[in-house]
Coordinates of C-alpha atoms in Angstrom, one line a residue:
Chain H
M1 CA 59.8 76.0 132.4
H2 CA 62.5 77.9 134.2
I3 CA 63.8 80.9 132.2
S4 CA 66.9 82.9 133.2
L5 CA 66.9 86.7 133.1
F6 CA 69.9 89.0 132.7
A7 CA 70.9 92.7 132.8
G8 CA 68.0 95.2 132.2
L9 CA 65.5 92.4 132.1
A10 CA 66.5 91.0 135.5
E11 CA 66.7 94.5 136.9
A12 CA 63.2 95.4 135.8
A13 CA 61.8 92.1 137.0
G14 CA 63.5 92.3 140.3
Q15 CA 64.5 88.7 139.9
R16 CA 67.0 86.5 138.0
S17 CA 64.4 84.1 136.5
L18 CA 60.8 83.5 135.6
D19 CA 58.7 80.3 135.7
L20 CA 55.9 79.6 133.3
D21 CA 54.4 76.3 132.3
P22 CA 52.7 76.6 128.9
P23 CA 50.9 73.7 127.3
L24 CA 53.4 71.7 125.2
P25 CA 54.5 71.6 122.5
V26 CA 55.5 75.3 122.4
T27 CA 57.7 77.2 120.1
A28 CA 60.2 79.9 121.0
Q29 CA 57.8 82.6 119.5
E30 CA 54.8 81.2 121.4
L31 CA 56.7 81.2 124.7
L32 CA 57.9 84.8 124.1
E33 CA 54.3 85.9 123.4
R34 CA 53.1 84.2 126.6
L35 CA 55.8 85.8 128.6
R36 CA 55.0 89.3 127.2
L37 CA 51.4 88.8 128.1
S38 CA 52.2 87.5 131.6
F39 CA 54.8 90.2 132.3
P40 CA 53.8 93.2 130.2
E41 CA 55.8 95.7 132.4
L42 CA 59.2 94.2 131.3
P43 CA 61.3 95.8 128.5
W44 CA 60.7 93.2 125.7
D45 CA 62.1 95.2 122.9
G46 CA 64.8 93.2 121.0
V47 CA 64.7 90.3 123.5
R48 CA 65.7 86.9 122.0
L49 CA 65.3 83.4 123.5
A50 CA 68.3 81.0 123.9
M51 CA 67.9 77.3 124.5
D52 CA 70.9 75.3 125.8
Q53 CA 73.2 78.3 125.2
T54 CA 72.1 78.8 121.6
Y55 CA 69.8 81.4 120.0
V56 CA 66.7 79.6 118.7
A57 CA 64.6 80.2 115.7
N58 CA 61.0 81.5 116.2
D59 CA 59.4 78.2 115.1
A60 CA 61.8 75.9 117.1
P61 CA 59.9 73.6 119.5
L62 CA 61.2 74.0 123.1
R63 CA 62.1 71.0 125.3
A64 CA 60.5 71.3 128.8
N65 CA 63.8 70.6 130.6
A66 CA 66.0 72.7 128.4
E67 CA 68.2 75.5 129.7
L68 CA 66.2 78.6 128.7
A69 CA 67.3 82.2 128.9
L70 CA 65.9 85.6 127.7
I71 CA 68.6 87.6 126.1
P72 CA 68.0 91.4 126.0
P73 CA 70.0 93.4 123.4
V74 CA 73.6 92.7 124.1
S75 CA 76.4 95.3 124.7
G76 CA 79.6 93.4 125.3
G77 CA 83.0 94.6 124.2
Chain X
M1 CA 89.4 74.2 124.0
S2 CA 89.9 73.1 120.4
G3 CA 89.7 74.8 117.0
V4 CA 90.9 78.3 116.1
L5 CA 89.8 79.8 119.5
V6 CA 92.7 78.6 121.6
W7 CA 91.9 80.5 124.8
F8 CA 88.9 82.3 126.3
A9 CA 88.5 83.7 129.8
M10 CA 86.3 86.0 131.7
Q11 CA 87.9 88.0 134.3
Q12 CA 86.6 90.1 137.2
G13 CA 87.4 93.8 136.7
P14 CA 89.6 95.4 134.0
L15 CA 91.9 93.3 131.9
Q16 CA 95.6 93.9 132.5
G17 CA 98.8 92.5 131.3
D18 CA 100.0 91.2 128.0
S19 CA 99.8 87.4 128.2
L20 CA 97.2 86.9 125.5
R21 CA 99.6 87.4 122.6
A22 CA 101.9 84.5 123.6
R23 CA 98.9 82.2 123.4
V24 CA 98.5 82.8 119.6
A25 CA 102.1 83.5 118.6
G26 CA 104.2 80.9 116.6
H27 CA 106.7 80.5 113.9
D28 CA 103.9 80.0 111.4
A29 CA 102.6 83.5 112.1
G30 CA 103.6 86.5 110.0
C31 CA 101.7 88.8 112.3
V32 CA 99.6 89.2 115.4
V33 CA 96.8 91.8 115.5
E34 CA 95.4 92.8 118.9
F35 CA 92.2 94.7 119.8
R36 CA 91.5 96.2 123.2
G37 CA 88.2 97.9 124.0
T38 CA 88.7 100.6 126.6
V39 CA 86.2 102.6 128.6
R40 CA 85.8 106.2 127.4
G41 CA 85.4 109.1 129.9
T42 CA 82.3 110.6 128.3
A43 CA 79.2 109.3 126.7
R44 CA 76.1 111.1 125.4
G45 CA 77.6 114.3 126.8
L46 CA 77.9 113.0 130.3
E47 CA 80.9 112.1 132.3
V48 CA 81.1 108.3 132.7
V49 CA 82.0 107.0 136.1
R50 CA 82.4 103.3 135.4
L51 CA 80.9 100.4 133.4
E52 CA 79.4 97.4 135.0
Y53 CA 79.5 94.2 133.0
E54 CA 77.2 91.2 133.4
A55 CA 77.3 88.0 131.4
Y56 CA 75.6 84.7 130.8
P57 CA 79.0 83.0 131.0
E58 CA 78.2 79.5 129.7
M59 CA 76.6 80.9 126.5
V60 CA 79.3 83.5 126.1
E61 CA 81.9 80.7 125.6
A62 CA 79.6 78.7 123.3
E63 CA 78.7 81.7 121.2
L64 CA 82.3 82.8 120.9
Q65 CA 83.3 79.3 119.7
R66 CA 80.6 79.5 117.0
I67 CA 81.7 83.0 116.0
A68 CA 85.4 82.0 115.9
S69 CA 84.6 79.1 113.7
E70 CA 82.6 81.2 111.3
V71 CA 85.3 83.9 111.2
A72 CA 88.0 81.3 110.5
A73 CA 85.9 79.8 107.7
Q74 CA 85.9 83.3 106.0
H75 CA 89.4 84.4 106.9
D76 CA 92.6 82.4 106.8
I77 CA 93.8 82.8 110.3
L78 CA 95.9 80.6 112.6
R79 CA 94.8 81.1 116.1
M80 CA 92.8 83.5 118.2
A81 CA 92.4 84.2 122.0
I82 CA 89.9 86.4 123.8
E83 CA 89.4 87.7 127.3
H84 CA 86.4 89.8 128.5
S85 CA 85.7 91.5 131.8
V86 CA 82.8 91.1 134.1
G87 CA 82.0 93.4 137.0
I88 CA 83.3 96.9 137.3
V89 CA 85.6 98.5 134.7
P90 CA 86.7 102.1 135.4
V91 CA 87.2 104.7 132.8
G92 CA 90.5 104.0 130.9
G93 CA 90.2 100.3 131.8
C94 CA 90.2 97.5 129.2
S95 CA 87.0 95.4 129.0
V96 CA 87.8 93.1 126.0
H97 CA 91.0 91.9 124.6
L98 CA 91.4 89.9 121.3
A99 CA 94.6 88.6 119.8
I100 CA 94.7 87.0 116.3
A101 CA 97.7 85.3 114.6
A102 CA 97.8 84.9 110.9
A103 CA 100.2 84.3 108.1
H104 CA 99.3 87.7 106.4
R105 CA 98.1 91.0 107.8
A106 CA 95.1 91.6 105.6
T107 CA 93.3 88.4 106.9
A108 CA 94.3 89.2 110.5
F109 CA 92.8 92.7 110.3
A110 CA 89.7 91.5 108.6
A111 CA 89.2 88.6 111.0
A112 CA 89.6 90.9 114.0
A113 CA 87.1 93.3 112.7
A114 CA 84.6 90.6 111.9
L115 CA 85.1 88.9 115.3
M116 CA 84.4 92.2 117.1
D117 CA 81.4 93.0 115.0
Q118 CA 79.8 89.6 115.8
L119 CA 80.8 89.7 119.4
K120 CA 79.0 93.1 119.8
V121 CA 75.7 91.8 118.4
R122 CA 75.6 88.1 119.5
V123 CA 77.6 87.4 122.7
P124 CA 75.4 87.6 125.8
I125 CA 77.3 90.2 127.7
W126 CA 75.7 93.5 128.9
K127 CA 77.2 96.7 130.2
K128 CA 75.6 99.3 132.4
E129 CA 77.0 102.7 131.9
V130 CA 77.1 104.6 135.2
D131 CA 77.4 108.3 134.9
S132 CA 76.6 111.3 137.1
E133 CA 72.9 110.9 136.4
G134 CA 72.7 107.2 137.3
G135 CA 73.1 104.0 135.3
V136 CA 71.7 102.8 132.0
W137 CA 71.9 99.3 130.4
L138 CA 73.2 99.6 126.9
G139 CA 72.2 97.5 124.0
R140 CA 72.0 97.1 120.2
G141 CA 75.7 96.9 119.6
S142 CA 76.7 100.1 121.4
Chain S
M1 CA 107.2 114.7 117.7
S2 CA 103.8 116.4 116.9
G3 CA 100.7 115.4 115.1
V4 CA 99.0 112.0 115.2
L5 CA 102.2 110.0 115.3
V6 CA 103.2 110.6 118.9
W7 CA 106.1 108.2 119.0
F8 CA 108.5 106.5 116.6
A9 CA 111.7 104.6 117.3
M10 CA 114.0 102.2 115.6
Q11 CA 115.5 99.6 117.7
Q12 CA 118.4 97.2 117.3
G13 CA 117.2 93.6 117.1
P14 CA 113.7 92.2 117.8
L15 CA 111.1 94.4 119.5
Q16 CA 110.1 93.3 122.9
G17 CA 107.8 94.5 125.6
D18 CA 104.5 96.2 125.7
S19 CA 105.2 99.9 126.2
L20 CA 103.9 101.2 122.9
R21 CA 100.2 100.9 123.9
A22 CA 100.6 103.3 126.9
R23 CA 101.8 105.9 124.5
V24 CA 98.5 106.1 122.6
A25 CA 96.0 105.2 125.3
G26 CA 93.7 107.8 126.9
H27 CA 90.3 108.4 128.3
D28 CA 89.2 109.6 124.9
A29 CA 90.0 106.2 123.3
G30 CA 87.3 103.6 122.9
C31 CA 89.9 101.1 121.6
V32 CA 93.5 100.4 120.9
V33 CA 94.5 98.3 117.9
E34 CA 98.0 96.8 117.7
F35 CA 99.8 95.2 114.9
R36 CA 103.0 93.2 115.3
G37 CA 104.9 91.8 112.3
T38 CA 106.7 88.6 113.2
V39 CA 109.3 86.6 111.4
R40 CA 108.0 83.3 109.9
G41 CA 110.1 80.1 110.0
T42 CA 109.7 79.3 106.3
A43 CA 109.7 81.3 103.1
R44 CA 109.5 80.1 99.4
G45 CA 109.8 76.5 100.7
L46 CA 113.1 77.1 102.6
E47 CA 113.8 77.3 106.3
V48 CA 114.4 80.9 107.3
V49 CA 117.3 81.4 109.7
R50 CA 116.9 85.1 110.4
L51 CA 116.1 88.5 108.8
E52 CA 118.5 91.3 108.6
Y53 CA 117.0 94.8 108.5
E54 CA 118.7 97.9 107.1
A55 CA 117.2 101.4 107.0
Y56 CA 117.7 105.0 105.9
P57 CA 116.7 106.2 109.3
E58 CA 116.2 109.9 108.7
M59 CA 113.9 109.3 105.8
V60 CA 112.1 106.5 107.6
E61 CA 110.9 109.0 110.2
A62 CA 110.0 111.7 107.6
E63 CA 108.1 109.3 105.5
L64 CA 106.2 107.8 108.4
Q65 CA 105.2 111.3 109.5
R66 CA 103.8 111.9 106.0
I67 CA 102.0 108.5 106.0
A68 CA 100.6 109.0 109.5
S69 CA 99.2 112.4 108.5
E70 CA 97.6 111.0 105.3
V71 CA 96.1 108.1 107.2
A72 CA 94.7 110.4 109.9
A73 CA 93.2 112.6 107.2
Q74 CA 91.3 109.6 105.9
H75 CA 90.5 107.8 109.2
D76 CA 89.3 109.5 112.4
I77 CA 92.0 108.3 114.8
L78 CA 93.4 109.8 118.0
R79 CA 97.1 108.8 118.2
M80 CA 99.5 106.3 116.8
A81 CA 102.9 105.0 117.8
I82 CA 105.4 102.9 115.8
E83 CA 108.6 101.0 116.4
H84 CA 110.7 99.1 113.8
S85 CA 113.7 96.9 114.1
V86 CA 117.1 97.3 112.4
G87 CA 119.7 94.6 112.4
I88 CA 119.1 90.9 113.1
V89 CA 115.6 89.6 113.9
P90 CA 115.4 85.8 114.5
V91 CA 112.5 83.6 113.5
G92 CA 109.5 84.3 115.9
G93 CA 110.9 87.8 116.6
C94 CA 108.9 91.0 116.2
S95 CA 110.2 93.4 113.5
V96 CA 107.5 96.1 113.5
H97 CA 105.0 97.2 116.1
L98 CA 102.1 99.6 115.5
A99 CA 99.6 100.9 118.1
I100 CA 96.6 103.1 117.2
A101 CA 94.0 104.6 119.5
A102 CA 90.6 105.7 118.2
A103 CA 87.2 106.4 119.5
H104 CA 85.7 103.6 117.4
R105 CA 87.0 100.2 116.3
A106 CA 86.2 100.4 112.6
T107 CA 88.4 103.5 112.1
A108 CA 91.2 102.0 114.2
F109 CA 91.2 98.8 112.1
A110 CA 91.0 100.6 108.8
A111 CA 93.8 103.0 109.8
A112 CA 96.1 100.2 111.0
A113 CA 95.7 98.3 107.7
A114 CA 96.2 101.5 105.7
L115 CA 99.3 102.5 107.7
M116 CA 100.9 99.0 107.2
D117 CA 100.1 99.0 103.5
Q118 CA 101.8 102.3 103.0
L119 CA 104.7 101.4 105.3
K120 CA 105.4 98.3 103.2
V121 CA 105.7 100.2 99.9
R122 CA 107.1 103.6 100.9
V123 CA 109.2 103.5 104.0
P124 CA 112.9 103.0 103.2
I125 CA 113.6 99.9 105.2
W126 CA 114.9 96.7 103.6
K127 CA 115.1 93.1 104.8
K128 CA 117.5 90.4 103.8
E129 CA 116.0 86.9 104.3
V130 CA 118.8 84.6 105.3
D131 CA 118.0 80.9 104.7
S132 CA 119.9 77.7 104.4
E133 CA 120.9 78.6 100.8
G134 CA 122.2 82.1 101.6
G135 CA 120.6 85.5 101.8
V136 CA 118.3 87.5 99.5
W137 CA 117.2 91.2 99.7
L138 CA 113.4 91.3 99.5
G139 CA 111.5 94.1 97.8
R140 CA 108.2 95.2 96.3
G141 CA 106.1 95.0 99.5
S142 CA 107.0 91.4 100.4
Chain V
M1 CA 126.6 115.0 93.6
H2 CA 126.9 112.6 96.5
I3 CA 124.2 109.8 96.4
S4 CA 123.7 107.3 99.2
L5 CA 123.1 103.6 98.5
F6 CA 121.2 101.1 100.6
A7 CA 120.5 97.3 100.9
G8 CA 120.9 95.3 97.6
L9 CA 122.1 98.4 95.7
A10 CA 124.9 99.1 98.2
E11 CA 125.8 95.4 98.3
A12 CA 126.0 95.1 94.5
A13 CA 128.1 98.3 94.3
G14 CA 130.3 97.3 97.2
Q15 CA 130.0 100.8 98.6
R16 CA 127.5 103.0 100.4
S17 CA 127.5 105.9 98.0
L18 CA 128.2 107.0 94.5
D19 CA 129.5 110.3 93.2
L20 CA 128.5 111.9 89.9
D21 CA 128.6 115.4 88.7
P22 CA 126.2 115.9 85.8
P23 CA 125.8 119.3 84.1
L24 CA 123.2 121.3 85.9
P25 CA 120.2 121.8 85.9
V26 CA 119.4 118.1 86.1
T27 CA 116.1 116.3 86.9
A28 CA 115.6 113.2 88.9
Q29 CA 114.9 111.2 85.8
E30 CA 118.0 112.5 84.0
L31 CA 120.2 111.7 87.0
L32 CA 118.8 108.2 87.2
E33 CA 119.5 107.7 83.5
R34 CA 123.1 108.9 83.8
L35 CA 123.6 106.6 86.8
R36 CA 122.2 103.6 84.9
L37 CA 124.6 104.3 82.1
S38 CA 127.6 104.8 84.4
F39 CA 126.9 101.7 86.6
P40 CA 125.0 99.3 84.3
E41 CA 125.9 96.3 86.5
L42 CA 123.7 97.5 89.4
P43 CA 120.2 96.2 90.0
W44 CA 118.2 99.3 88.9
D45 CA 114.8 97.7 88.7
G46 CA 112.3 99.7 90.8
V47 CA 114.9 102.1 92.1
R48 CA 113.5 105.5 93.1
L49 CA 115.4 108.7 93.9
A50 CA 114.9 110.6 97.2
M51 CA 116.0 114.2 97.8
D52 CA 116.2 115.6 101.3
Q53 CA 114.4 112.5 102.6
T54 CA 111.5 112.8 100.2
Y55 CA 110.7 110.8 97.0
V56 CA 111.0 113.2 94.1
A57 CA 109.0 113.3 90.9
N58 CA 110.7 112.4 87.6
D59 CA 110.8 116.0 86.4
A60 CA 111.9 117.6 89.6
P61 CA 115.1 119.6 89.3
L62 CA 117.8 118.5 91.8
R63 CA 119.8 120.9 93.9
A64 CA 123.5 120.2 93.8
N65 CA 124.0 120.2 97.6
A66 CA 120.8 118.2 98.4
E67 CA 120.8 115.0 100.4
L68 CA 120.3 112.4 97.6
A69 CA 119.6 108.7 98.0
L70 CA 118.8 105.8 95.7
I71 CA 115.9 103.8 97.2
P72 CA 115.6 100.2 95.9
P73 CA 112.3 98.4 96.3
V74 CA 111.5 98.5 100.1
S75 CA 110.6 95.6 102.3
G76 CA 110.0 96.9 105.7
G77 CA 107.5 95.5 108.2

């Protein structure tokens, strides 16, 4: 799974994406937990997962080839 | 673009000009309400130098379409148009511009306020506030 | 002109242009909210031809100063500016234009709504709606 | 007393002002009542009195040389 990073999350990671291949099926919450364990140094507070440009519920199953992105707390406007 | 959100664009640097209003105006409109967010010169006691905006552009448009539909379901408006900056916006510059046309002013004001409230907490855009002590990414609807 | 109302003008015919915003903008402002009232093409089932505005100009300015002070006492805004038409305004034309700068958007929206509510019931301006069947003076906050 | 008229009131009266000299002192309400009796054909519904560019209370005494105006229901905006 290829997961895009933005803003403070991308800056802290020093890169614009992360790759992780968890056993499938995997829910949004499970993926977030795996990412936190794999990259504990990143600022995870308030981070949400988006799939195909839509916020996903914690228990939503993720498709392996979906467009995934980690959305840190937003500050537009 | 279909539905109540008749125009959306992201633009590099501060938003200028006055073209957004013409996109929502019409003989069915009794009013047009506009909102512009502008960069303040101080924040948390420090002098702000500039803001730097980053976005996840594809999701910005998708999320704004969803928000616009939700707002239109709650408030009886005719049309709305939105522009948002990416990149550097200096102090005094405009970073977001919203125009809403409606038959009546109460719904236009309510819809504009609701749209901005939702934009601030849902739309994947981030700003880094650069001041004399460095830069900090803002979050949580700041 | 002193106080929160930094600019007021009455103008013959429809209001055009975009100069009002610059009168309230500033590095202390986090936003500018604008309201424009525009002439709708239909009213009470009839096709509107034009509106004709009449005013008691000296009292308009005095009453707007009082309203602006009251609104500023209730809502924490920085500056406001207002223009209003007299004479003929065609369908689609702008008859009133309000710009309010504030540190935060919630107060700017609330102040703009309150200002317009008070303007509509207190400021001595009258419009005659001219349609295919003649003309009628409107009243009671229409 | 010289009293300005506007909009529908001026149109119905066919003039831009009225003159009336009631015995003084006179309150706003008393003047309005006299005007209604003297000009019953005018549309008085919702008409307010302004003195020196300010709405006056019903019981306010009027100054003879004040700037007086009858304000029919307004419809600005």
